[in-house]
XYZ file of C-alpha atoms in Angstrom:
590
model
C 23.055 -11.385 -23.980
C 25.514 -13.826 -23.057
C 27.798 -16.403 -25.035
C 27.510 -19.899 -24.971
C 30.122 -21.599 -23.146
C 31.080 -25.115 -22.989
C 31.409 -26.900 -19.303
C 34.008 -29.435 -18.269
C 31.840 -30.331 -15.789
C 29.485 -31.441 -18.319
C 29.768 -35.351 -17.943
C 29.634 -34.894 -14.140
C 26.753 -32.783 -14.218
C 25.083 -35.048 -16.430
C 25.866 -38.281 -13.447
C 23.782 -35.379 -10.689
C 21.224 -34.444 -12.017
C 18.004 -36.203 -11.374
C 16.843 -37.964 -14.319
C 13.058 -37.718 -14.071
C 11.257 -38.809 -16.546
C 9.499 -42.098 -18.225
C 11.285 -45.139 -18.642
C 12.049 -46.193 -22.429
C 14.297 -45.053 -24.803
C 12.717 -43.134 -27.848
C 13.504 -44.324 -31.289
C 15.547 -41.147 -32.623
C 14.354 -39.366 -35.649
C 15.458 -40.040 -39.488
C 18.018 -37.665 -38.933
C 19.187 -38.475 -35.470
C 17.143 -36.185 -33.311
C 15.654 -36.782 -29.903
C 11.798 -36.577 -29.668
C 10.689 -34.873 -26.054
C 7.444 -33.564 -25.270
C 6.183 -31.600 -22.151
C 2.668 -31.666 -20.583
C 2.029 -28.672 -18.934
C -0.559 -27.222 -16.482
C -1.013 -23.913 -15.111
C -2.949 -22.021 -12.448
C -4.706 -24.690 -11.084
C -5.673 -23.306 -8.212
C -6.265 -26.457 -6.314
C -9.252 -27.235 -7.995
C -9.436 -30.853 -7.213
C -12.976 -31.508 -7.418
C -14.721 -30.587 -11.132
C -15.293 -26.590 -10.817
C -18.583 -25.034 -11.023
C -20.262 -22.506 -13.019
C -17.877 -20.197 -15.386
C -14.845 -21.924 -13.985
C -15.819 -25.274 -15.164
C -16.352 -23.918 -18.588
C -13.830 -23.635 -21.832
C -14.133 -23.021 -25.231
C -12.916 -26.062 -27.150
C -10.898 -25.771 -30.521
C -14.328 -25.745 -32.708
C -15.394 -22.496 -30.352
C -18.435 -24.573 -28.467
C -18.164 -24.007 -24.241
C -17.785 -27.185 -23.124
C -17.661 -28.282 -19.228
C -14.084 -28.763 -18.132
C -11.383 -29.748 -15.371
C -11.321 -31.643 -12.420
C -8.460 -34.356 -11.367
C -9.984 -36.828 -12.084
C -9.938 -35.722 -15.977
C -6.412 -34.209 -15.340
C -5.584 -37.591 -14.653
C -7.311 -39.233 -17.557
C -6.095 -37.086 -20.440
C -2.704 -37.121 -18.851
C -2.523 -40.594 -19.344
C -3.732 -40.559 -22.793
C -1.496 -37.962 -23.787
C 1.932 -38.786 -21.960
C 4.358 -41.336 -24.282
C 7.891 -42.716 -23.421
C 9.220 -39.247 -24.236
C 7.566 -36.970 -21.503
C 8.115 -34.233 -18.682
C 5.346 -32.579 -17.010
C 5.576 -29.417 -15.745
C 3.419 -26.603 -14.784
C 3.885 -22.483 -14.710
C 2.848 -21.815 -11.124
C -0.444 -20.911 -9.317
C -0.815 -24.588 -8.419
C -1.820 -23.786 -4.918
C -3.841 -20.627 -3.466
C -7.096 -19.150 -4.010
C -8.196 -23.207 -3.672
C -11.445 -24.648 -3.268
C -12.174 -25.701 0.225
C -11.484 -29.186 -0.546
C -7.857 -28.477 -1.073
C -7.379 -25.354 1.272
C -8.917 -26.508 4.355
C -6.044 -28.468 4.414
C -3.433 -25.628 3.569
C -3.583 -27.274 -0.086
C -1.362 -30.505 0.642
C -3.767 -32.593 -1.205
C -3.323 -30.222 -4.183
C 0.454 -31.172 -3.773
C -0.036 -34.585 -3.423
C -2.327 -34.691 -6.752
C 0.405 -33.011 -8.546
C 3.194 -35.321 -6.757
C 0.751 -38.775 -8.002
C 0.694 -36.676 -11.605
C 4.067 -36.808 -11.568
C 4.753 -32.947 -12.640
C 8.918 -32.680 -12.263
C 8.881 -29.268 -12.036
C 6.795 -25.712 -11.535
C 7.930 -22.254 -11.629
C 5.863 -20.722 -8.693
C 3.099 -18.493 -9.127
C 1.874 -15.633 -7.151
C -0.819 -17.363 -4.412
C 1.806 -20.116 -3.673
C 3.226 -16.997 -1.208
C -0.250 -16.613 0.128
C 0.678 -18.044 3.698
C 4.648 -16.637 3.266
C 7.516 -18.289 2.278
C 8.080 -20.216 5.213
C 5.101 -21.797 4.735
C 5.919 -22.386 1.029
C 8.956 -23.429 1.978
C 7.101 -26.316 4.644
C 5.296 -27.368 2.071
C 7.876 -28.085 -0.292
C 9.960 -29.971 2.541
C 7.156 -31.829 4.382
C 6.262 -31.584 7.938
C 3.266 -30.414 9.894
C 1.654 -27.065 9.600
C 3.039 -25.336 12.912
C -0.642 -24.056 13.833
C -3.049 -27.253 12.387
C -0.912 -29.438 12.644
C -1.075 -32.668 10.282
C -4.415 -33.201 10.842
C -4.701 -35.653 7.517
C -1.580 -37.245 8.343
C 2.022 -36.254 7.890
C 2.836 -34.484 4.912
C 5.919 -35.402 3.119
C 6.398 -32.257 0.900
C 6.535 -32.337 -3.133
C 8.362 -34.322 -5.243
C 8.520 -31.563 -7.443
C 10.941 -29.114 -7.950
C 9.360 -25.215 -7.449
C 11.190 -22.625 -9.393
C 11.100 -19.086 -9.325
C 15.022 -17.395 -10.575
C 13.132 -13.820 -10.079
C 12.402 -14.237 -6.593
C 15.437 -13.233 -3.885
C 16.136 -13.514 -0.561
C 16.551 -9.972 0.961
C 19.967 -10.142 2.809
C 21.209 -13.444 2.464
C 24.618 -14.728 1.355
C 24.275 -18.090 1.022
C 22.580 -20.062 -1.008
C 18.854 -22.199 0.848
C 18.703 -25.642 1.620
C 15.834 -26.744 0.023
C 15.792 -29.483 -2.269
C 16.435 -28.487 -6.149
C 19.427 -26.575 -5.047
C 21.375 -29.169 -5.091
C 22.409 -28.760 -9.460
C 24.011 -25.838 -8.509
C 26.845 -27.428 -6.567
C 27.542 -29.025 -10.200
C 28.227 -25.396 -11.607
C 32.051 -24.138 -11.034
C 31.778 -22.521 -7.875
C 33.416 -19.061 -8.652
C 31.290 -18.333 -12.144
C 28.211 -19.421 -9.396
C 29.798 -16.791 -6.795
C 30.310 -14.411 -9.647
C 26.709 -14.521 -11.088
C 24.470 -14.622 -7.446
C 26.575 -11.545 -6.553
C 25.436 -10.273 -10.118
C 21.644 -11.087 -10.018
C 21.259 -11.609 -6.263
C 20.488 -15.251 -3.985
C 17.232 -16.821 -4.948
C 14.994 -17.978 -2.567
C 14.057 -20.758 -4.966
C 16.073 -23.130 -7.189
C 16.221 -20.968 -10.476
C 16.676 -23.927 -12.524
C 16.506 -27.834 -12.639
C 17.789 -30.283 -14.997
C 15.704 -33.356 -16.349
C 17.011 -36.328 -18.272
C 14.652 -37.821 -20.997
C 15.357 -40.790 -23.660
C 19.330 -39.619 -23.205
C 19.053 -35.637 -23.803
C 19.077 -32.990 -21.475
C 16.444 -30.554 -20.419
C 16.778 -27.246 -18.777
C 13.843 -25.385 -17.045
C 14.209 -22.103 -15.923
C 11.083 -20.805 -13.189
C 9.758 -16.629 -13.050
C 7.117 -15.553 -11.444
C 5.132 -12.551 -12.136
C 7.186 -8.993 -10.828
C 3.701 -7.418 -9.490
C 3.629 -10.124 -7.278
C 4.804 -7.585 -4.335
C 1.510 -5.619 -5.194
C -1.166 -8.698 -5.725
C 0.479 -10.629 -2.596
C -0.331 -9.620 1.215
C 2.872 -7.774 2.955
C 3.309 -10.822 5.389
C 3.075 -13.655 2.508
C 6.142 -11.878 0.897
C 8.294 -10.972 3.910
C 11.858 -10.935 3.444
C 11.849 -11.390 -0.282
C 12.519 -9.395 -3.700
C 11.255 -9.671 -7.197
C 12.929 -8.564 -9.961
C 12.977 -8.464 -13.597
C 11.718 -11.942 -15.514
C 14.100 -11.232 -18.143
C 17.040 -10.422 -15.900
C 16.446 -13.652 -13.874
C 15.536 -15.877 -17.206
C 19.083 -15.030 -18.263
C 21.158 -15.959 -14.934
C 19.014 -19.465 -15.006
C 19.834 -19.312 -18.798
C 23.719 -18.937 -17.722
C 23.853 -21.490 -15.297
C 22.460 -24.112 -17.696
C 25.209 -22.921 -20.636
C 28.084 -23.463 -17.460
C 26.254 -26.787 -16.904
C 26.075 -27.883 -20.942
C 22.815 -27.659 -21.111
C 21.517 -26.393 -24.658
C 18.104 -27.244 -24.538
C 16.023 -24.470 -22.382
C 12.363 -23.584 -22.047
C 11.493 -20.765 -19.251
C 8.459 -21.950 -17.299
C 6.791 -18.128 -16.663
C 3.803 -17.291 -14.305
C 2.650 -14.166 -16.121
C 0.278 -13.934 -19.017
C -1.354 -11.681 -21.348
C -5.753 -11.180 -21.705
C -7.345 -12.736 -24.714
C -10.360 -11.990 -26.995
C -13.038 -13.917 -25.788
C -14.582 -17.041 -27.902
C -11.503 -18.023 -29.344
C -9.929 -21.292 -29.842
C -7.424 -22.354 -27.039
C -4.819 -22.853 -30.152
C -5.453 -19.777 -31.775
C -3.423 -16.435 -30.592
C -5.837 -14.418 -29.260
C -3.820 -12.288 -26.976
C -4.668 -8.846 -26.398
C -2.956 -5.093 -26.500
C -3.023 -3.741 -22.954
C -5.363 -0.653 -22.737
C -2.954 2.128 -23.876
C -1.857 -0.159 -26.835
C 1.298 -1.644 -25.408
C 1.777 -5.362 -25.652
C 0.794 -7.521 -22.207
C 3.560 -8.410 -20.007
C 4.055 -12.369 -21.353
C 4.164 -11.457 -24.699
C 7.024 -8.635 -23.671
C 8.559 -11.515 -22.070
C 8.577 -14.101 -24.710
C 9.747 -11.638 -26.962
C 12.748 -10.356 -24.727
C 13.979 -13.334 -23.287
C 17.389 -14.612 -24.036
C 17.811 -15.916 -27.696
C 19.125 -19.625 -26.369
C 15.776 -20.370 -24.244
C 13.169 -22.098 -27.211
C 10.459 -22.266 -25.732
C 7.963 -20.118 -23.151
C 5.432 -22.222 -21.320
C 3.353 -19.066 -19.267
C 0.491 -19.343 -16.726
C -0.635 -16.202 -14.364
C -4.068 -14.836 -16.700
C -5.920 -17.650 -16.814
C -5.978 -17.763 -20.820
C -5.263 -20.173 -23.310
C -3.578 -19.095 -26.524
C -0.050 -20.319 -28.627
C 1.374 -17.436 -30.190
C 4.849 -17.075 -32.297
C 6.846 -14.279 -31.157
C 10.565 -13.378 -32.334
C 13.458 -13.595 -29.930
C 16.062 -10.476 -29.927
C 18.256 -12.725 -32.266
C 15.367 -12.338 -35.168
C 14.361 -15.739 -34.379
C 10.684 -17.201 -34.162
C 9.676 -18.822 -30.628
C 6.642 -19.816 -29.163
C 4.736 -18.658 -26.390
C 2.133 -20.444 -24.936
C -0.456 -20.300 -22.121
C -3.286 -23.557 -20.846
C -6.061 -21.471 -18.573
C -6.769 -22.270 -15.895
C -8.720 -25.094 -13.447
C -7.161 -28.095 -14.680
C -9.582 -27.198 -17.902
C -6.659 -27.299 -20.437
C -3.314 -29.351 -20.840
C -1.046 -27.583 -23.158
C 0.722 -30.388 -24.909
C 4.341 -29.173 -26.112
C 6.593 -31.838 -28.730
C 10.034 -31.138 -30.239
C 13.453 -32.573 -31.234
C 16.649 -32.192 -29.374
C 19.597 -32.110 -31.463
C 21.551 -35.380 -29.738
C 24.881 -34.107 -30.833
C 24.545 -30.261 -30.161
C 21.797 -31.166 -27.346
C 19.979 -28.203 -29.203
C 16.479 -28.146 -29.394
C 15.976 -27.676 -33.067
C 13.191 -24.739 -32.598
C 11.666 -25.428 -36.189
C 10.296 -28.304 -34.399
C 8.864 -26.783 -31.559
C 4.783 -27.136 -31.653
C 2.208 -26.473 -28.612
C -1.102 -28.196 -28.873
C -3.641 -26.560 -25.938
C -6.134 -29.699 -24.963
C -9.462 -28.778 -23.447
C -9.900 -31.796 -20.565
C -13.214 -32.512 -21.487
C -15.802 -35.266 -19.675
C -15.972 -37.187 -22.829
C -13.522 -39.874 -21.483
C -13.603 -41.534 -18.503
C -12.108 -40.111 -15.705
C -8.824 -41.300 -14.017
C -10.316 -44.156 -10.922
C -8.028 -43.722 -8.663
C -8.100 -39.721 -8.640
C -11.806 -39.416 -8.515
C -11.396 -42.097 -5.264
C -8.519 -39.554 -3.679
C -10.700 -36.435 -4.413
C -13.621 -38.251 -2.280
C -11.370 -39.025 0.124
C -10.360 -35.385 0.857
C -14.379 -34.280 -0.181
C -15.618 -36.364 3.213
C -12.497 -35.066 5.046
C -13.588 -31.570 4.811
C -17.000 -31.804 6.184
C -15.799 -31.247 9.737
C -14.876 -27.485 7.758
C -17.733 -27.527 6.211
C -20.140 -27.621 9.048
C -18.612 -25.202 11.100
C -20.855 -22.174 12.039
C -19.528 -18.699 10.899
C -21.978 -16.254 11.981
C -25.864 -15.890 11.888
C -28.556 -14.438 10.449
C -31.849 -12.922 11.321
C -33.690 -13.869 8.770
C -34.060 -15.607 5.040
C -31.078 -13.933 2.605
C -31.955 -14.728 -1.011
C -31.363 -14.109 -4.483
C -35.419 -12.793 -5.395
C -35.025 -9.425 -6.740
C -36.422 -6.229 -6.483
C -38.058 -4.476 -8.923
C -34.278 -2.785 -9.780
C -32.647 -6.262 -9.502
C -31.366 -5.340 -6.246
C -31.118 -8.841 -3.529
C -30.800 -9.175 0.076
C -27.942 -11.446 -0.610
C -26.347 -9.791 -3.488
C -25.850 -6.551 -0.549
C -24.583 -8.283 1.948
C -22.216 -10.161 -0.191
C -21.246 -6.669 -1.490
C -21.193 -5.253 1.830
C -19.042 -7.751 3.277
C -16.515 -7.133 0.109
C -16.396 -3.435 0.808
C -15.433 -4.401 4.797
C -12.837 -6.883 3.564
C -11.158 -4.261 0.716
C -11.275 -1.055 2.375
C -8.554 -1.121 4.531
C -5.614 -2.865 2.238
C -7.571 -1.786 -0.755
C -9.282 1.517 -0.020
C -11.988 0.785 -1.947
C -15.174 2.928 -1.354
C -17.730 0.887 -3.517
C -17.758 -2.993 -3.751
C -20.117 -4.526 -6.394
C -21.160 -8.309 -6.948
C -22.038 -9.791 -10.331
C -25.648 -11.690 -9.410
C -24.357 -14.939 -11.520
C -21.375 -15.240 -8.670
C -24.747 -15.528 -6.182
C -25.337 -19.685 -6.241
C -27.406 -20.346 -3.144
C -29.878 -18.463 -0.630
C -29.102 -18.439 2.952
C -31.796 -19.719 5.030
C -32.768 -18.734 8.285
C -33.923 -22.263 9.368
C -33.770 -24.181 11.623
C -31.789 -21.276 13.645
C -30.210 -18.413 11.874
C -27.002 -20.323 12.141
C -24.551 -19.978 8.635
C -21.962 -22.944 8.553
C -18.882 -22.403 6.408
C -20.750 -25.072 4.259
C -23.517 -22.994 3.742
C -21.498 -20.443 2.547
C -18.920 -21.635 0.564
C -22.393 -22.893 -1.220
C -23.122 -18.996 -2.080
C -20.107 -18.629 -3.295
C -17.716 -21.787 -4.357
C -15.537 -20.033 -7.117
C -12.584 -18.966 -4.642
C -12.562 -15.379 -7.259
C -10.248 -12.829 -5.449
C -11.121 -9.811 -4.357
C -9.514 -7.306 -6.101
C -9.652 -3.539 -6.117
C -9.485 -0.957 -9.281
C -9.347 2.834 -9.816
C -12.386 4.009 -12.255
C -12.986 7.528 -13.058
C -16.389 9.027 -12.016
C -17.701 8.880 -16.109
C -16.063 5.122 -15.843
C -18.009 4.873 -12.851
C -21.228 5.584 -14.570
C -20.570 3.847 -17.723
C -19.898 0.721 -15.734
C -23.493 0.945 -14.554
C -24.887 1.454 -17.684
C -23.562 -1.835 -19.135
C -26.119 -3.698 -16.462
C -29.174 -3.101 -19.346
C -28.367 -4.242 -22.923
C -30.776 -5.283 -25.228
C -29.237 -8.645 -25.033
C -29.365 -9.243 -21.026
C -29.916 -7.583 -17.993
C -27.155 -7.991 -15.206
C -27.487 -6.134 -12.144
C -24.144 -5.825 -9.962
C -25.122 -5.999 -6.218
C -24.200 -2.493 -4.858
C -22.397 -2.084 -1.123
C -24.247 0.208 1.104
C -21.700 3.675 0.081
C -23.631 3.188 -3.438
C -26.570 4.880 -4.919
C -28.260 5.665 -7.938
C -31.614 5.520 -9.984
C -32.505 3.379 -12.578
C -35.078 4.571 -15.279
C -36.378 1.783 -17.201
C -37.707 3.802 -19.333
C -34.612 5.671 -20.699
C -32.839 4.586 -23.930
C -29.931 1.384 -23.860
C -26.619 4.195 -22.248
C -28.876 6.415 -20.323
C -30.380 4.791 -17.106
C -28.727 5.789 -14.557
C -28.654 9.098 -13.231
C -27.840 10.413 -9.688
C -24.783 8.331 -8.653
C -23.753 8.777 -4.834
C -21.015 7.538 -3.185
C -21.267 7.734 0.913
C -23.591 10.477 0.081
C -21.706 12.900 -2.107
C -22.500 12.579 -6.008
C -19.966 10.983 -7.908
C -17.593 13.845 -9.543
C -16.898 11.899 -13.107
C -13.183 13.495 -13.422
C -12.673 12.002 -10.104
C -10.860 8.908 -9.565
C -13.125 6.010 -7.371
C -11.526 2.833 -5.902
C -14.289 -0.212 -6.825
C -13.606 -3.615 -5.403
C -15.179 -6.239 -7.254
C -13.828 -10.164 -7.863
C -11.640 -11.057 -10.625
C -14.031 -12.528 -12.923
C -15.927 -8.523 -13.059
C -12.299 -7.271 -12.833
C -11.770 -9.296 -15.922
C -14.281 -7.684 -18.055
C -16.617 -10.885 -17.054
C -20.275 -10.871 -18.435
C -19.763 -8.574 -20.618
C -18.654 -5.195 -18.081
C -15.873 -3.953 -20.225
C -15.537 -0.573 -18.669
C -13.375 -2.937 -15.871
C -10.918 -3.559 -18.517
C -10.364 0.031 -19.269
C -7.706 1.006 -16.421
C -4.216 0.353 -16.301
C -4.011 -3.076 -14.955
C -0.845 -2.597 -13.057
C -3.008 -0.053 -10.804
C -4.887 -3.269 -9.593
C -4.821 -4.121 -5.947
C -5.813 -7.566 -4.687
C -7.151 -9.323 -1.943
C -8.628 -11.933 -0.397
C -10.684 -15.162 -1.703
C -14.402 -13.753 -2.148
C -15.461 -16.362 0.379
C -12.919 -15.499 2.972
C -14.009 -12.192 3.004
C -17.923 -13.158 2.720
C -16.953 -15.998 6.128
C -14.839 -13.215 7.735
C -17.934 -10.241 7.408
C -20.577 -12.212 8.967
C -18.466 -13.178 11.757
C -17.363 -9.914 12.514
C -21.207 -8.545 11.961
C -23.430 -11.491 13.056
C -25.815 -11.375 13.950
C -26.306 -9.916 9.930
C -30.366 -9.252 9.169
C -31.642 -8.559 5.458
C -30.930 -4.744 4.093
C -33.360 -3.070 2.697
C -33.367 -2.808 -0.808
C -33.219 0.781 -1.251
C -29.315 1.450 -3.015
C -30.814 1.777 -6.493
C -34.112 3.825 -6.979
C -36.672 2.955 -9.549
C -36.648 6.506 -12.009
């Protein structure tokens, strides 16, 4: 913990810092506080266009799924929500694992959506180091993409700040260049010296400074620390991630040496939630062993003087109360993910103390439903990029023999569904090791067609599979293994997971609800159940989606993860092309 100090450079920090905000001054509070409210988004994943299927879907505050996201309602319910008094800001995530709308073009029009939103600052997520931190760092300064070029036009970079106090540059002494750094030449220069040789030199601003209605507001940006083991070697090159809490305090320090009283930690890491629950509600989870999920450790351990915790990284939507290590209650929220919620956060600043007076503090998670018009001017942009892409779109990838559908075999077993999970094996065995990939049959949303000529276009099969899940790879024990497979028949559904060729079993129909699958092979050899098994599968299944629990049973730091489902679905059949239909043989009728 660390004392609050009081800067002389306090007047002249106030003159440098960027005051971003909305024009208008507030009127102040019966008892001469400052009203200040953040709209926050999180893990967007570049969904520009309205998402499809499960991702366009969130429970609402009454617990009814409704259909959710897109800009175009982003932009809308922003502008219904926003006053005189607000910041936006977002908990990182923003970018990767994008729709192809958004990452054929490296995700600049993401960037630019969030630029028009007029979000002042992000901490950064995981999947913005997808393409390394040179390219993050291109992206943030503008200028063409050093293999494609600017093939949209010259990109200009954000006009956000990105923040991540956690993440270091491995060997550096001096501090980067890029733009947020600049509130740190406000800070006396030997306490700066003192703490960067303390914590270590970020590769990101760790903190920026934003000026609403006359009060100060300090944001300090974390990323998740298993970023080194969910992010590809190359993507985090160079660079070290250390302890959230550690890092929340150095960005917490710099804001006490620049006055700045009022602090709220923008985190990307999250806990799991029980399903069906209201987005306001907290619904967070235990992890398996019965210790509490990383954000809530988080929100609970960070230094006493930060009020609020605005989290992203799960794709969840909860507002919890936790108590900070001075016995104090804070919240801790998260908004999901997709542009489906806005988590709407109001409180009071203190203008004398510049304090934010936590009893105050209240986080309101809004679904962005289609009941309102959506924003004209986004929906034009998204079109814009939507008839951009087809050049992408209509690119072939590979070809087929013959007709891959989604008809299924008497064991629920599809031509499609094994090749999808064959080309998942081939794209998570070597990073991964996984042995066995399986594909839920929902994730399936077109057939390929042989006709007119066996050619696949990138169109055809971002089509199969539009959700941009991520591959992901997790250790199950042999009996895991088998219990897995038995949660495919319940007496309320039937959901077959599309094997990969190393997997087979039989299926008895006959056989009571627990007890129809016997005979489980894995390249041949039957499945030992006190062995240990490395099963790739897509987040959504990795999530305990549709209802295959067993998934959430492992420890979920063991998780390894990969690439988009559709990169490595596009990358198989060009490497195996041409691909014809497998026989449907993997599961035996008993």
């Amino acid at each position: 913990m660390h004392q609050r100090t009081t800067s002389v450079l306090a007047a002249a920090a106030l003159a440098a810092v960027t005051a971003v905000g909305v024009a208008g001054v507030a009127t102040a509070t019966p008892n001469g506080n400052v009203p200040v409210r953040l709209l926050a988004l999180n893990d967007f994943h570049g969904n520009l266009d309205v998402p499809t299927g499960s991702s366009g879907r969130m429970v609402d505050e009454n617990g009814v799924t409704v259909e959710a996201g897109g800009a175009a309602y982003v932009a809308a319910w922003m502008k219904q929500l926003e006053n005189e008094n607000t910041l936006k800001v977002a908990e990182g995530d923003l970018i990767g694992a994008s729709p192809l709308v958004s990452a054929a073009f490296h995700d600049e029009p993401t960037l630019q959506f969030m630029n028009d939103l007029g979000i002042t600052a992000s901490a950064v997520g995981n999947h913005e180091f997808d393409e390394g931190y040179a390219e993050l760092s291109r992206l943030i300064t503008g200028g063409s993409h050093p293999v494609d070029g600017s093939p949209a036009g010259p990109w200009q970079g954000t006009d956000f700040t990105y923040l991540g106090a956690n993440v270091l540059l491995d060997g550096a002494t001096a501090l980067p260049t890029l733009p947020g750094f600049e509130v740190l030449q406000q800070v006396p220069q030997g306490q700066l010296k003192k703490l960067v040789a303390e914590y270590g030199v970020p590769a990101l601003p760790p903190i920026a400074v934003r000026q609403v209605n006359g009060v100060r507001i300090g944001f300090i940006g974390a990323v998740t620390e298993t970023t080194p083991t969910i992010v590809t070697a190359s993507g985090i090159q160079g660079l070290s991630f250390t302890s959230v809490v550690k890092s929340a305090e150095f960005g917490s320090q710099l804001l006490d040496l620049l006055g700045v009283d009022a602090q709220v930690l923008l985190v990307h890491e999250g806990d799991n939630v029980l399903s069906g629950k209201s987005p306001d509600s907290c619904s967070t989870t235990a992890n398996p062993d019965g210790s509490a999920g990383a954000g809530t450790l988080i929100a609970q351990q960070v230094d006493p003087q930060i009020d609020l915790i605005l989290a992203g990284h799960s794709h969840q939507a909860y507002v919890c109360q936790v108590t900070d290590p001075a016995g104090h209650p804070r919240l801790y929220s998260q908004g999901g993910s997709f542009g489906r919620v806005i988590s709407q956060a109001d409180f009071t600043v203190d203008r004398k103390s510049g304090e934010i007076v936590r009893s105050s503090v209240t986080v309101d998670n809004h679904v962005v439903t289609h009941d309102i018009a959506p924003d004209p001017a986004t929906a034009a942009f998204v079109d814009t990029w939507k008839q951009r892409v087809s050049a992408v779109s209509d690119k072939a990838i590979g070809s087929i023999t013959a007709d891959l559908t989604r008809v299924a075999a008497p064991t629920g077993e599809t031509t499609l569904g094994d090749v999808i999970a064959d080309g998942q094996l081939w794209a998570t065995k070597a990073g991964g090791g996984a042995q066995v990939a399986l594909m839920n049959p929902g994730g399936v949303r077109a057939d390929l067609s042989y006709a007119p000529d066996g050619v696949v276009t990138y169109g055809e099969a971002f089509a199969v599979q539009p959700f941009s899940n991520l591959m992901q790879v997790i250790p199950l024990t042999g009996a895991q293994l088998d219990a897995l497979l038995e949660q495919q028949w319940t007496a309320a559904r039937t959901a077959v997971l599309q094997p990969s060729a190393s997997l087979h079993y039989t299926y008895t129909p006959a056989n009571a609800f627990g007890d129809k699958v016997s005979g489980i092979t894995i390249d041949g050899v039957p499945v030992d159940p006190a062995a240990t098994y490395k099963v790739a599968a897509n987040n959504f299944l990795v999530g305990g989606g549709d209802g295959f629990s067993v998934f959430l049973q492992p420890d979920r730091s063991l998780i390894w993860s990969g690439p988009i489902d559709l990169d490595a679905f596009a990358a198989y059949l060009t490497a195996s092309s041409p691909v014809a239909p497998p026989a449907l043989n993997r599961i035996a009728l008993g």
